[in-house]
Tab-separated table of C-alpha atoms in Angstrom:
chain	number	residue	atom	x	y	z
S	1068	MET	CA	41.963	-17.283	-56.521
S	1069	TYR	CA	39.969	-14.139	-57.215
S	1070	LEU	CA	40.913	-10.596	-58.061
S	1071	THR	CA	38.670	-9.309	-55.289
S	1072	GLU	CA	38.155	-11.175	-52.041
S	1073	VAL	CA	34.643	-10.593	-50.733
S	1074	LYS	CA	33.806	-11.074	-47.102
S	1075	SER	CA	30.345	-12.545	-46.341
S	1076	TRP	CA	29.712	-10.123	-43.494
S	1077	ASP	CA	30.346	-7.148	-45.820
S	1078	ILE	CA	27.721	-8.441	-48.236
S	1079	VAL	CA	25.281	-9.036	-45.382
S	1080	LYS	CA	25.785	-5.410	-44.305
S	1081	LYS	CA	25.374	-4.147	-47.887
S	1082	GLN	CA	22.231	-6.201	-48.404
S	1083	TYR	CA	20.872	-5.084	-45.041
S	1084	ARG	CA	21.389	-1.416	-45.969
S	1085	TYR	CA	19.819	-2.032	-49.360
S	1086	LYS	CA	16.822	-3.729	-47.752
S	1087	LEU	CA	16.328	-0.938	-45.270
S	1088	LYS	CA	15.885	1.385	-48.254
S	1089	SER	CA	14.132	-1.010	-50.566
S	1090	TYR	CA	11.613	-2.325	-48.005
S	1091	PHE	CA	11.076	1.087	-46.474
S	1092	GLY	CA	7.415	0.800	-47.406
S	1093	VAL	CA	6.832	-1.556	-44.488
S	1094	PHE	CA	7.229	1.455	-42.207
S	1095	THR	CA	4.327	3.128	-43.963
S	1096	SER	CA	2.161	0.105	-43.241
S	1097	LEU	CA	3.433	0.255	-39.625
S	1098	VAL	CA	2.163	3.844	-39.335
S	1099	PHE	CA	-1.222	2.921	-40.846
S	1100	ILE	CA	-1.618	-0.153	-38.649
S	1101	GLN	CA	-0.620	1.759	-35.520
S	1102	LEU	CA	-3.151	4.492	-36.266
S	1103	LEU	CA	-5.750	1.773	-36.899
S	1104	ALA	CA	-4.813	0.181	-33.533
S	1105	ILE	CA	-5.161	3.541	-31.753
S	1106	PHE	CA	-8.601	3.931	-33.334
S	1107	PHE	CA	-9.673	0.456	-32.140
S	1108	SER	CA	-8.248	1.152	-28.663
S	1109	PHE	CA	-10.723	4.000	-28.142
S	1110	ASN	CA	-13.344	1.452	-27.133
S	1111	GLY	CA	-11.214	0.625	-24.126
S	1112	THR	CA	-10.014	-2.759	-23.003
S	1113	GLY	CA	-12.621	-3.222	-20.287
S	1114	MET	CA	-14.598	-1.733	-17.468
S	1115	SER	CA	-15.455	-2.741	-13.959
S	1116	GLY	CA	-17.913	-1.499	-11.417
S	1117	GLY	CA	-19.404	-2.322	-8.084
S	1118	ALA	CA	-20.996	-0.943	-4.963
S	1119	SER	CA	-21.000	-1.494	-1.229
S	1120	ASN	CA	-22.590	0.244	1.750
S	1121	SER	CA	-21.151	3.651	1.094
S	1122	ILE	CA	-19.181	3.536	-2.111
S	1123	SER	CA	-20.039	2.855	-5.737
S	1124	TYR	CA	-17.467	2.854	-8.492
S	1125	GLU	CA	-16.993	2.577	-12.200
S	1126	VAL	CA	-13.609	2.238	-13.854
S	1127	ASN	CA	-12.905	2.350	-17.584
S	1128	TYR	CA	-9.657	0.786	-18.692
S	1129	TYR	CA	-7.482	1.856	-21.583
S	1130	SER	CA	-4.192	0.215	-22.458
S	1131	GLY	CA	-1.643	-0.237	-25.192
S	1132	ASP	CA	-2.525	-3.949	-25.496
S	1133	ILE	CA	-4.309	-3.594	-28.835
S	1134	ILE	CA	-1.442	-1.545	-30.297
S	1135	LEU	CA	1.089	-4.225	-29.332
S	1136	VAL	CA	-1.072	-7.088	-30.630
S	1137	PHE	CA	-1.595	-5.269	-33.933
S	1138	MET	CA	2.162	-4.741	-34.216
S	1139	MET	CA	2.797	-8.432	-33.570
S	1140	ILE	CA	0.425	-9.406	-36.386
S	1141	TRP	CA	1.915	-6.689	-38.588
S	1142	ALA	CA	5.423	-8.117	-38.038
S	1143	PHE	CA	4.146	-11.626	-38.783
S	1144	ILE	CA	2.641	-10.536	-42.102
S	1145	THR	CA	5.586	-8.285	-43.031
S	1146	ALA	CA	7.962	-11.224	-42.531
S	1147	ILE	CA	5.821	-13.379	-44.838
S	1148	ILE	CA	5.784	-10.621	-47.473
S	1149	ILE	CA	9.593	-10.283	-47.585
S	1150	THR	CA	9.991	-14.007	-48.299
S	1151	THR	CA	7.984	-13.746	-51.526
S	1152	LYS	CA	9.709	-14.128	-54.886
S	1153	ALA	CA	9.640	-10.430	-55.762
S	1154	TYR	CA	11.780	-9.608	-52.757
S	1155	ARG	CA	14.084	-12.606	-52.868
S	1156	TYR	CA	15.005	-11.900	-56.490
S	1157	ASP	CA	16.222	-8.447	-55.489
S	1158	ASP	CA	19.009	-10.159	-53.540
S	1159	PHE	CA	20.516	-11.537	-56.725
S	1160	SER	CA	21.569	-7.995	-57.671
S	1161	PHE	CA	24.402	-8.714	-55.226
S	1162	ILE	CA	27.003	-11.435	-55.084
S	1163	THR	CA	25.159	-13.597	-52.620
S	1164	ASN	CA	24.081	-16.975	-51.391
S	1165	ARG	CA	20.965	-18.030	-49.491
S	1166	SER	CA	22.511	-17.752	-46.044
S	1167	ILE	CA	23.659	-14.185	-46.692
S	1168	SER	CA	20.200	-13.296	-47.959
S	1169	HIS	CA	18.614	-14.819	-44.836
S	1170	PHE	CA	20.983	-13.060	-42.460
S	1171	SER	CA	20.281	-9.683	-44.042
S	1172	ASN	CA	16.535	-10.437	-43.831
S	1173	ILE	CA	16.867	-11.388	-40.149
S	1174	LEU	CA	18.797	-8.170	-39.456
S	1175	PHE	CA	16.069	-6.231	-41.247
S	1176	LEU	CA	13.324	-7.965	-39.205
S	1177	LEU	CA	15.257	-7.306	-35.995
S	1178	SER	CA	15.559	-3.616	-36.923
S	1179	VAL	CA	11.863	-3.192	-37.695
S	1180	SER	CA	10.993	-5.104	-34.493
S	1181	ILE	CA	13.105	-2.694	-32.419
S	1182	PHE	CA	11.529	0.313	-34.139
S	1183	ALA	CA	8.045	-1.183	-33.718
S	1184	GLY	CA	8.737	-2.047	-30.046
S	1185	ILE	CA	9.769	1.527	-29.246
S	1186	SER	CA	6.933	3.010	-31.295
S	1187	VAL	CA	4.397	0.850	-29.396
S	1188	TYR	CA	5.408	2.666	-26.196
S	1189	LEU	CA	5.378	6.075	-27.892
S	1190	SER	CA	2.043	5.512	-29.654
S	1191	THR	CA	0.473	4.442	-26.345
S	1192	HIS	CA	1.266	7.959	-25.133
S	1193	LEU	CA	-0.220	9.489	-28.280
S	1194	PHE	CA	-3.318	7.415	-27.537
S	1195	GLN	CA	-3.369	8.652	-23.918
S	1196	VAL	CA	-3.192	12.283	-25.029
S	1197	LEU	CA	-6.017	11.705	-27.534
S	1198	VAL	CA	-8.201	9.996	-24.911
S	1199	PHE	CA	-7.478	12.805	-22.462
S	1200	TYR	CA	-8.765	15.419	-24.898
S	1201	LEU	CA	-11.503	13.472	-26.655
S	1202	LYS	CA	-13.166	11.696	-23.723
S	1203	ASP	CA	-15.177	13.472	-21.052
S	1204	ASN	CA	-13.848	11.650	-18.034
S	1205	PHE	CA	-11.104	13.811	-16.536
S	1206	SER	CA	-10.349	11.619	-13.554
S	1207	ILE	CA	-7.484	9.724	-15.084
S	1208	ILE	CA	-5.152	7.403	-13.289
S	1209	LYS	CA	-1.885	6.319	-14.824
S	1210	ASP	CA	0.362	3.460	-13.871
S	1211	THR	CA	3.655	4.835	-12.620
S	1212	LEU	CA	6.565	3.166	-14.380
S	1213	SER	CA	9.950	2.621	-12.808
S	1214	VAL	CA	13.003	2.763	-15.076
S	1215	THR	CA	13.280	-1.037	-14.864
S	1216	THR	CA	9.615	-1.546	-15.808
S	1217	TRP	CA	10.037	0.913	-18.649
S	1218	LEU	CA	13.137	-0.828	-20.001
S	1219	THR	CA	11.753	-4.358	-19.627
S	1220	GLY	CA	8.439	-3.233	-21.136
S	1221	ILE	CA	10.002	-1.829	-24.312
S	1222	SER	CA	12.356	-4.825	-24.574
S	1223	ALA	CA	9.485	-7.277	-24.069
S	1224	SER	CA	7.405	-5.496	-26.728
S	1225	THR	CA	10.345	-5.763	-29.142
S	1226	LEU	CA	10.832	-9.448	-28.309
S	1227	TYR	CA	7.122	-10.239	-28.784
S	1228	ILE	CA	7.191	-8.500	-32.172
S	1229	PHE	CA	10.411	-10.274	-33.194
S	1230	LEU	CA	8.938	-13.638	-32.150
S	1231	PHE	CA	5.973	-13.085	-34.447
S	1232	ALA	CA	8.277	-11.854	-37.230
S	1233	SER	CA	10.327	-15.057	-36.890
S	1234	ALA	CA	7.174	-17.182	-37.036
S	1235	GLY	CA	6.017	-15.247	-40.109
S	1236	TYR	CA	9.408	-15.693	-41.767
S	1237	PHE	CA	9.311	-19.443	-41.129
S	1238	ILE	CA	5.817	-19.736	-42.599
S	1239	GLY	CA	6.810	-17.512	-45.539
S	1240	VAL	CA	9.753	-19.809	-46.352
S	1241	LEU	CA	7.491	-22.881	-46.062
S	1242	ILE	CA	5.075	-21.303	-48.544
S	1243	GLN	CA	7.968	-20.595	-50.931
S	1244	LEU	CA	9.009	-24.242	-50.645
S	1245	HIS	CA	5.553	-25.367	-51.765
S	1246	ARG	CA	2.529	-23.264	-52.622
S	1247	GLY	CA	0.307	-25.833	-50.945
S	1248	PHE	CA	1.424	-24.555	-47.544
S	1249	ALA	CA	-0.435	-21.298	-48.282
S	1250	PHE	CA	-3.639	-23.316	-47.832
S	1251	ILE	CA	-2.454	-25.987	-45.402
S	1252	ILE	CA	-1.052	-23.600	-42.746
S	1253	PRO	CA	-4.125	-21.330	-42.409
S	1254	THR	CA	-6.344	-24.435	-42.436
S	1255	PHE	CA	-4.377	-26.004	-39.592
S	1256	LEU	CA	-4.016	-22.716	-37.737
S	1257	PHE	CA	-7.635	-21.558	-37.846
S	1258	GLY	CA	-9.034	-25.109	-37.911
S	1259	GLY	CA	-6.925	-25.959	-34.863
S	1260	LEU	CA	-8.141	-22.867	-33.029
S	1261	ILE	CA	-11.777	-23.688	-33.852
S	1262	MET	CA	-11.402	-27.364	-32.871
S	1263	ASP	CA	-9.558	-26.364	-29.692
S	1264	GLY	CA	-12.326	-23.971	-28.704
S	1265	LEU	CA	-15.261	-26.218	-29.635
S	1266	GLY	CA	-15.342	-27.868	-26.221
S	1267	GLY	CA	-15.692	-24.428	-24.636
S	1268	ASN	CA	-12.348	-24.776	-22.890
S	1269	PRO	CA	-9.502	-23.923	-25.274
S	1270	THR	CA	-6.215	-25.301	-23.999
S	1271	LEU	CA	-3.779	-25.284	-26.927
S	1272	PHE	CA	-3.935	-21.537	-27.592
S	1273	MET	CA	-3.909	-20.757	-23.856
S	1274	ASN	CA	-0.927	-23.006	-23.173
S	1275	VAL	CA	1.127	-21.487	-26.002
S	1276	SER	CA	0.167	-17.965	-24.849
S	1277	LYS	CA	0.934	-18.757	-21.213
S	1278	PHE	CA	4.365	-20.179	-22.120
S	1279	PHE	CA	5.417	-16.625	-22.992
S	1280	GLY	CA	2.739	-14.385	-21.442
S	1281	ALA	CA	2.676	-15.890	-17.946
S	1282	GLU	CA	6.460	-15.731	-17.522
S	1283	THR	CA	7.194	-13.191	-14.805
S	1284	SER	CA	10.999	-13.316	-15.026
S	1285	PHE	CA	12.198	-11.074	-17.839
S	1286	PHE	CA	15.410	-13.052	-18.241
S	1287	LEU	CA	13.547	-16.356	-18.717
S	1288	PHE	CA	11.039	-14.660	-21.025
S	1289	ALA	CA	13.885	-13.305	-23.192
S	1290	VAL	CA	15.547	-16.739	-23.267
S	1291	LYS	CA	12.255	-18.413	-24.300
S	1292	VAL	CA	11.572	-15.884	-27.067
S	1293	LEU	CA	15.139	-15.923	-28.390
S	1294	VAL	CA	15.409	-19.725	-28.355
S	1295	VAL	CA	12.076	-20.176	-30.178
S	1296	SER	CA	12.952	-17.391	-32.653
S	1297	ILE	CA	16.397	-18.861	-33.361
S	1298	VAL	CA	14.864	-22.320	-33.893
S	1299	LEU	CA	12.304	-20.853	-36.313
S	1300	LEU	CA	14.922	-18.825	-38.215
S	1301	LEU	CA	17.448	-21.687	-38.416
S	1302	SER	CA	14.645	-23.963	-39.629
S	1303	SER	CA	13.820	-21.364	-42.283
S	1304	ILE	CA	17.452	-21.342	-43.455
S	1305	GLY	CA	17.537	-25.149	-43.410
S	1306	ILE	CA	14.313	-25.446	-45.407
S	1307	SER	CA	15.330	-22.860	-48.024
S	1308	ASN	CA	18.570	-24.757	-48.705
S	1309	ARG	CA	16.362	-27.495	-50.146
S	1310	MET	CA	15.008	-25.075	-52.744
S	1311	GLU	CA	16.345	-24.758	-56.276
S	1312	VAL	CA	18.375	-21.686	-57.213
S	1313	ARG	CA	16.105	-18.649	-57.642
S	1314	LYS	CA	13.028	-20.637	-56.661
T	917	MET	CA	-20.122	-20.426	-34.031
T	918	SER	CA	-18.889	-17.825	-31.555
T	919	ILE	CA	-15.278	-18.757	-32.343
T	920	ILE	CA	-15.907	-18.155	-36.042
T	921	VAL	CA	-17.434	-14.780	-35.196
T	922	MET	CA	-14.375	-14.002	-33.056
T	923	LEU	CA	-12.049	-14.883	-35.928
T	924	ILE	CA	-13.744	-12.539	-38.410
T	925	PRO	CA	-12.061	-9.349	-37.059
T	926	ILE	CA	-8.675	-11.138	-37.058
T	927	LEU	CA	-9.163	-12.228	-40.681
T	928	PHE	CA	-10.291	-8.710	-41.571
T	929	PHE	CA	-7.182	-7.297	-39.930
T	930	VAL	CA	-4.877	-9.805	-41.652
T	931	VAL	CA	-6.338	-8.947	-45.070
T	932	ILE	CA	-6.027	-5.187	-44.390
T	933	THR	CA	-2.407	-5.503	-43.193
T	934	MET	CA	-1.368	-7.717	-46.102
T	935	GLY	CA	-3.067	-5.383	-48.538
T	936	ILE	CA	-1.473	-2.233	-47.136
T	937	GLY	CA	1.915	-3.901	-46.670
T	938	THR	CA	2.076	-5.325	-50.179
T	939	TYR	CA	0.807	-2.115	-51.770
T	940	MET	CA	3.202	0.087	-49.858
T	941	VAL	CA	6.299	-1.951	-50.626
T	942	ARG	CA	5.394	-2.354	-54.299
T	943	SER	CA	4.425	1.245	-54.822
T	944	ASN	CA	7.686	2.239	-53.179
T	945	ASN	CA	9.664	0.224	-55.675
T	946	LYS	CA	7.777	1.542	-58.679
T	947	ARG	CA	7.558	5.225	-58.016
T	948	SER	CA	10.592	7.408	-58.095
T	949	GLY	CA	10.469	9.747	-55.142
T	950	GLY	CA	8.315	7.257	-53.180
T	951	LEU	CA	11.134	6.679	-50.723
T	952	ARG	CA	11.354	10.396	-49.981
T	953	LYS	CA	7.610	10.579	-49.315
T	954	ILE	CA	7.788	7.617	-46.954
T	955	LYS	CA	10.758	9.152	-45.136
T	956	TRP	CA	8.747	12.334	-44.614
T	957	LEU	CA	5.730	10.331	-43.445
T	958	LEU	CA	7.780	8.235	-41.038
T	959	GLY	CA	9.768	11.234	-39.803
T	960	GLY	CA	6.581	13.229	-39.251
T	961	TYR	CA	4.884	10.368	-37.451
T	962	THR	CA	7.919	9.776	-35.222
T	963	LEU	CA	7.990	13.481	-34.382
T	964	VAL	CA	4.276	13.415	-33.471
T	965	LEU	CA	4.880	10.344	-31.278
T	966	LEU	CA	7.818	11.987	-29.510
T	967	LEU	CA	5.895	15.210	-28.910
T	968	ALA	CA	2.855	13.275	-27.634
T	969	THR	CA	5.075	11.232	-25.295
T	970	ALA	CA	6.844	14.340	-24.012
T	971	PHE	CA	3.470	15.993	-23.463
T	972	SER	CA	1.991	12.902	-21.805
T	973	VAL	CA	4.974	12.361	-19.497
T	974	THR	CA	5.639	15.971	-18.498
T	975	LEU	CA	2.378	17.914	-18.765
T	976	LEU	CA	-0.392	15.346	-18.473
T	977	PRO	CA	0.482	14.346	-14.880
T	978	GLU	CA	-0.692	17.824	-13.797
T	979	HIS	CA	-4.186	16.730	-14.690
T	980	VAL	CA	-4.088	13.097	-13.762
T	981	THR	CA	-3.577	11.263	-10.526
T	982	GLU	CA	-0.329	9.382	-10.604
T	983	GLY	CA	-1.657	6.579	-8.507
T	984	LYS	CA	0.346	4.761	-5.899
T	985	MET	CA	-0.875	1.284	-6.631
T	986	VAL	CA	-1.198	-1.605	-4.238
T	987	THR	CA	-0.487	-5.010	-5.699
T	988	ARG	CA	-3.077	-7.756	-5.871
T	989	SER	CA	-1.287	-9.857	-3.252
T	990	GLU	CA	-1.224	-6.912	-0.819
T	991	MET	CA	-4.962	-6.386	-1.362
T	992	ASP	CA	-5.581	-10.092	-0.800
T	993	LYS	CA	-3.658	-9.899	2.491
T	994	VAL	CA	-5.670	-6.895	3.696
T	995	GLN	CA	-8.951	-8.566	2.725
T	996	ALA	CA	-7.975	-11.781	4.546
T	997	ALA	CA	-6.984	-9.800	7.657
T	998	GLN	CA	-10.342	-7.946	7.638
T	999	SER	CA	-12.329	-11.162	7.265
T	1000	LYS	CA	-10.382	-12.785	10.111
T	1001	ILE	CA	-11.051	-9.847	12.469
T	1002	ILE	CA	-14.780	-9.769	11.614
T	1003	ASP	CA	-15.114	-13.549	12.018
T	1004	ARG	CA	-13.464	-13.370	15.425
T	1005	ALA	CA	-15.656	-10.401	16.384
T	1006	PHE	CA	-18.789	-12.449	15.675
T	1007	ALA	CA	-17.292	-15.127	17.891
T	1008	GLY	CA	-17.039	-12.499	20.667
T	1009	LYS	CA	-13.459	-11.271	20.386
T	1010	LEU	CA	-12.619	-7.957	18.698
T	1011	GLU	CA	-8.898	-7.174	18.711
T	1012	ASN	CA	-5.935	-6.032	16.562
T	1013	VAL	CA	-8.164	-3.801	14.486
T	1014	LYS	CA	-5.471	-1.330	13.468
T	1015	GLY	CA	-3.738	-2.067	10.177
T	1016	ALA	CA	-6.652	-3.723	8.442
T	1017	PHE	CA	-9.187	-1.104	9.546
T	1018	LEU	CA	-9.040	2.659	9.629
T	1019	GLU	CA	-10.538	4.569	12.571
T	1020	LYS	CA	-12.777	6.983	10.701
T	1021	GLU	CA	-14.730	8.899	13.373
T	1022	ASN	CA	-15.380	9.006	17.133
T	1023	TRP	CA	-18.453	10.104	19.046
T	1024	SER	CA	-19.147	10.505	22.726
T	1025	PHE	CA	-22.721	10.877	24.003
T	1026	PRO	CA	-23.648	11.620	27.624
T	1027	PHE	CA	-26.236	9.008	28.645
T	1028	LYS	CA	-28.014	8.492	31.945
T	1029	GLY	CA	-30.691	5.884	31.120
T	1030	SER	CA	-30.679	2.149	31.813
T	1031	THR	CA	-31.610	0.947	28.293
T	1032	LEU	CA	-30.300	2.067	24.899
T	1033	ASP	CA	-32.167	1.196	21.676
T	1034	ILE	CA	-30.102	0.994	18.503
T	1035	ASN	CA	-32.122	2.259	15.557
T	1036	MET	CA	-30.870	1.897	11.981
T	1037	ILE	CA	-32.453	4.497	9.710
T	1038	ASP	CA	-32.928	3.361	6.073
T	1039	LYS	CA	-32.487	-0.238	7.158
T	1040	GLU	CA	-33.478	-1.553	3.721
T	1041	MET	CA	-30.827	0.569	1.982
T	1042	TYR	CA	-28.043	0.630	4.512
T	1043	GLY	CA	-26.715	-1.894	6.962
T	1044	ILE	CA	-23.735	-1.689	9.228
T	1045	MET	CA	-22.418	-4.113	11.830
T	1046	VAL	CA	-22.611	-2.829	15.407
T	1047	PHE	CA	-20.408	-4.380	18.063
T	1048	VAL	CA	-20.923	-3.500	21.710
T	1049	GLU	CA	-18.189	-3.616	24.300
T	1050	LYS	CA	-19.132	-3.171	27.959
T	1051	LYS	CA	-16.628	-1.127	29.931
T	1052	LYS	CA	-16.228	0.311	33.385
T	1053	ILE	CA	-17.439	3.780	32.389
T	1054	ASN	CA	-20.325	5.851	33.703
T	1055	GLY	CA	-22.792	8.273	32.106
T	1056	VAL	CA	-21.356	8.091	28.623
T	1057	VAL	CA	-21.732	6.085	25.411
T	1058	GLU	CA	-18.708	6.126	23.112
T	1059	ALA	CA	-18.838	5.130	19.471
T	1060	THR	CA	-16.107	4.578	16.899
T	1061	HIS	CA	-16.592	3.957	13.205
T	1062	TYR	CA	-14.030	1.641	11.618
T	1063	TYR	CA	-13.720	1.201	7.901
T	1064	GLY	CA	-11.742	-1.609	6.307
T	1065	LYS	CA	-9.111	-0.546	3.811
T	1066	SER	CA	-10.875	-0.184	0.458
T	1067	TYR	CA	-9.078	-0.397	-2.851
T	1068	ILE	CA	-10.486	0.195	-6.288
T	1069	ASP	CA	-8.159	-1.448	-8.747
T	1070	GLY	CA	-5.219	-0.988	-6.428
T	1071	MET	CA	-5.988	2.624	-5.406
T	1072	ASP	CA	-6.719	3.303	-1.746
T	1073	PHE	CA	-10.029	5.162	-1.352
T	1074	THR	CA	-10.564	4.533	2.384
T	1075	ASP	CA	-9.888	8.165	3.350
T	1076	LYS	CA	-12.583	9.448	1.018
T	1077	ILE	CA	-15.385	7.263	2.395
T	1078	GLU	CA	-17.686	9.089	4.791
T	1079	SER	CA	-18.909	7.849	8.155
T	1080	PRO	CA	-22.574	7.415	9.065
T	1081	SER	CA	-24.287	10.026	11.242
T	1082	LEU	CA	-24.924	9.022	14.848
T	1083	ALA	CA	-27.274	10.801	17.232
T	1084	VAL	CA	-28.750	10.004	20.640
T	1085	ASP	CA	-32.290	11.156	21.221
T	1086	GLY	CA	-33.790	10.093	24.512
T	1087	LYS	CA	-33.013	6.420	24.916
T	1088	THR	CA	-32.409	5.812	21.200
T	1089	LEU	CA	-29.148	5.835	19.285
T	1090	SER	CA	-29.927	6.466	15.604
T	1091	ILE	CA	-27.523	5.522	12.820
T	1092	LYS	CA	-28.067	7.241	9.518
T	1093	ALA	CA	-26.425	6.200	6.235
T	1094	PRO	CA	-23.556	8.400	4.996
T	1095	LYS	CA	-23.528	10.098	1.630
T	1096	MET	CA	-22.616	7.529	-0.995
T	1097	LEU	CA	-19.130	8.052	-2.413
T	1098	GLU	CA	-19.346	7.760	-6.184
T	1099	VAL	CA	-16.067	7.076	-7.924
T	1100	SER	CA	-15.685	7.132	-11.670
T	1101	PHE	CA	-12.352	7.227	-13.392
T	1102	THR	CA	-10.368	6.177	-16.402
T	1103	LYS	CA	-7.305	4.075	-15.936
T	1104	PHE	CA	-4.417	3.961	-18.371
T	1105	SER	CA	-1.834	1.227	-18.519
T	1106	GLU	CA	1.000	0.770	-20.957
T	1107	GLY	CA	0.027	-2.794	-21.821
T	1108	PHE	CA	0.699	-6.387	-20.898
T	1109	ALA	CA	4.374	-6.266	-21.937
T	1110	PHE	CA	4.959	-3.628	-19.241
T	1111	SER	CA	2.911	-5.204	-16.467
T	1112	GLN	CA	4.037	-8.803	-17.121
T	1113	PHE	CA	7.242	-8.463	-15.094
T	1114	SER	CA	6.144	-5.861	-12.537
T	1115	GLY	CA	3.645	-8.137	-10.745
T	1116	THR	CA	0.842	-5.555	-10.935
T	1117	ARG	CA	-1.233	-7.480	-13.416
T	1118	ASN	CA	-1.505	-10.981	-14.841
T	1119	ALA	CA	-2.787	-11.033	-18.427
T	1120	PHE	CA	-4.440	-14.420	-17.821
T	1121	GLU	CA	-6.404	-13.454	-14.751
T	1122	ASP	CA	-9.109	-10.916	-14.076
T	1123	HIS	CA	-6.887	-7.981	-13.169
T	1124	HIS	CA	-9.680	-5.589	-12.249
T	1125	THR	CA	-9.397	-6.377	-8.545
T	1126	SER	CA	-11.122	-4.217	-6.002
T	1127	VAL	CA	-11.567	-4.649	-2.283
T	1128	MET	CA	-14.634	-3.098	-0.679
T	1129	GLY	CA	-13.774	-2.970	2.983
T	1130	ASN	CA	-16.183	-3.992	5.718
T	1131	ASP	CA	-17.175	-1.297	8.150
T	1132	PHE	CA	-18.540	-1.463	11.655
T	1133	ILE	CA	-19.341	0.654	14.680
T	1134	LEU	CA	-17.866	-0.236	18.035
T	1135	LEU	CA	-19.966	1.018	20.955
T	1136	SER	CA	-18.354	1.277	24.357
T	1137	VAL	CA	-21.082	1.399	26.973
T	1138	PRO	CA	-21.333	1.244	30.778
T	1139	SER	CA	-21.373	-2.360	31.966
T	1140	ASP	CA	-24.831	-2.031	33.548
T	1141	LEU	CA	-26.496	-0.577	30.418
T	1142	ASN	CA	-29.038	-2.747	28.554
T	1143	ILE	CA	-28.756	-2.653	24.766
T	1144	THR	CA	-31.609	-3.558	22.403
T	1145	GLY	CA	-31.373	-3.812	18.633
T	1146	ASP	CA	-29.327	-5.652	16.050
T	1147	VAL	CA	-25.948	-5.759	17.823
T	1148	ASN	CA	-23.228	-8.231	18.738
T	1149	PHE	CA	-21.404	-8.173	22.063
T	1150	VAL	CA	-17.636	-8.478	22.119
T	1151	ASN	CA	-14.841	-8.747	24.674
T	1152	GLU	CA	-17.239	-9.691	27.486
C-alpha cells in the first residue's frame, strides 16, 4: 500500500523524455558523422566505362550508400555509449527498475534511428546538390523514385540503423556485465573477419550481409530485422538482470 | 594483409565516432546552455537538409535527365534476343528483327552493273556485319542499317547512335565509320536501402550493367547480282 501508485509506463515515458534531453548530444555527433560521410562520398561509389563500334561511355556513380553505412556504425557506437555506467546511473534519479531503464533506452534508440533514417534520405539530397555545383560534369542522371520506393527506402534505412543500434546495445550490456568483453568482442569480430577473408573467399560476412541485404521483399526484410533486433534487445534485458544493483 | 589494410579506415571511423559521441554527450551534461546550442545546431542542420532536398527535388530536375530506367532483366532479355537473331542470321536466316533492333537508316542506290564490291573504309578501326538478301528487284541496291538496342546502365541510347555513311561509286559500295558517340555522365542513386526492393539494383552483384547492341547492314540486291567482300548471305 503506497500513498502514490506509480505506473511503469509513466516512468518509461518520463525517462524517455529525460533521455531525449540528456542524450541530445548524440544528435551533434550524428550531424558531424553525416557531414563526414558526405565528404567521403565525394569520391563516388564507382565508375564504369566501355566502347563498341560507334559508342564509348564513361559513367561516374554517386550514391547515399556511404551515408547510410556511416549512420549504421554511428547507431552501433551510440548504443554502446548509452549503456556505460555514466548514463545508467542517471536513471536512478527516477523511481525505476532495470526493465524500465531498458525500455526507455530502446525507445530512445528507436527515436534516433527514425531521425537518422529520414536524415539519410535528406542528406543524400544535400550531397546531390553539392556534387551538382562542385563537380564539372553536368550530365546528371537521377533514379526516379516512386512513392512506394521512397517509403520503403526510408523505412529500410531506419530498420538497418535500428538493427545496428540493437546490436550495439547488446554488446554494450555484455561489456557492462564483464569488462573482459571489451577485448573479447573486438578480437572475435575483427579476428573472425580476417580469418574469414584469409582464404580469399569470405563467406561468413557475406552470408550475414546477404541475409538482410539480398532480401527483395520489404515485408520479409522488416520481419527479419525486427526479429533479430527483438532477440538482441531481450537478450540485453536478460543479461542485465544478472548484474548487481547499480553495477 | 589486404584485409588489415581494409579494416584501418573502419577502425579510424569507429575511433572518431566514439570520440565525438562521448565528447558531445559529456560536454552537453557539463555545460549549462549546451543543450540550447545543440538544439540550434540540429535545427539549423535539419533546415539545411530540408532546403537542399526541396531544391534537389523541385529545381535540380530542370538540369538533370530524369532517366527512364530499364531493369537488368529487361536488358538481359534484349541482349539474348539480339544474340539469337544474329546467330540465326549467320546460319542463313534473318527474321523478326523488329523489337530487338532499331531501323536506323535506309539507302537506295541505282545500280546497273553485274558485280558489286563491298569496301569497308577504316577496316582496322571499324567493323560492321553485312548481310545480303537477294530479291526480285532490278537496277537498285537497297541498304538498311539496324542497330541493336543499347543501354548504358539502364538508359536507352540507341536513338543517339549514328549510322555509317554508305556510297556507291562505280561498282563499289563503300561503308565509312560513323562519328563515335561519346557519352559521359554522372549517375545519382539514393542508396542500397532504396534500390533493394525496387529490383533495379542488387547490392551483391555488379550493378553497372550496360548492353552495347550489335549493328549490321542488310543489303537487298537483285538476284542476279554478284557480291564480293566480307558479307553473309541470308534468306536464300
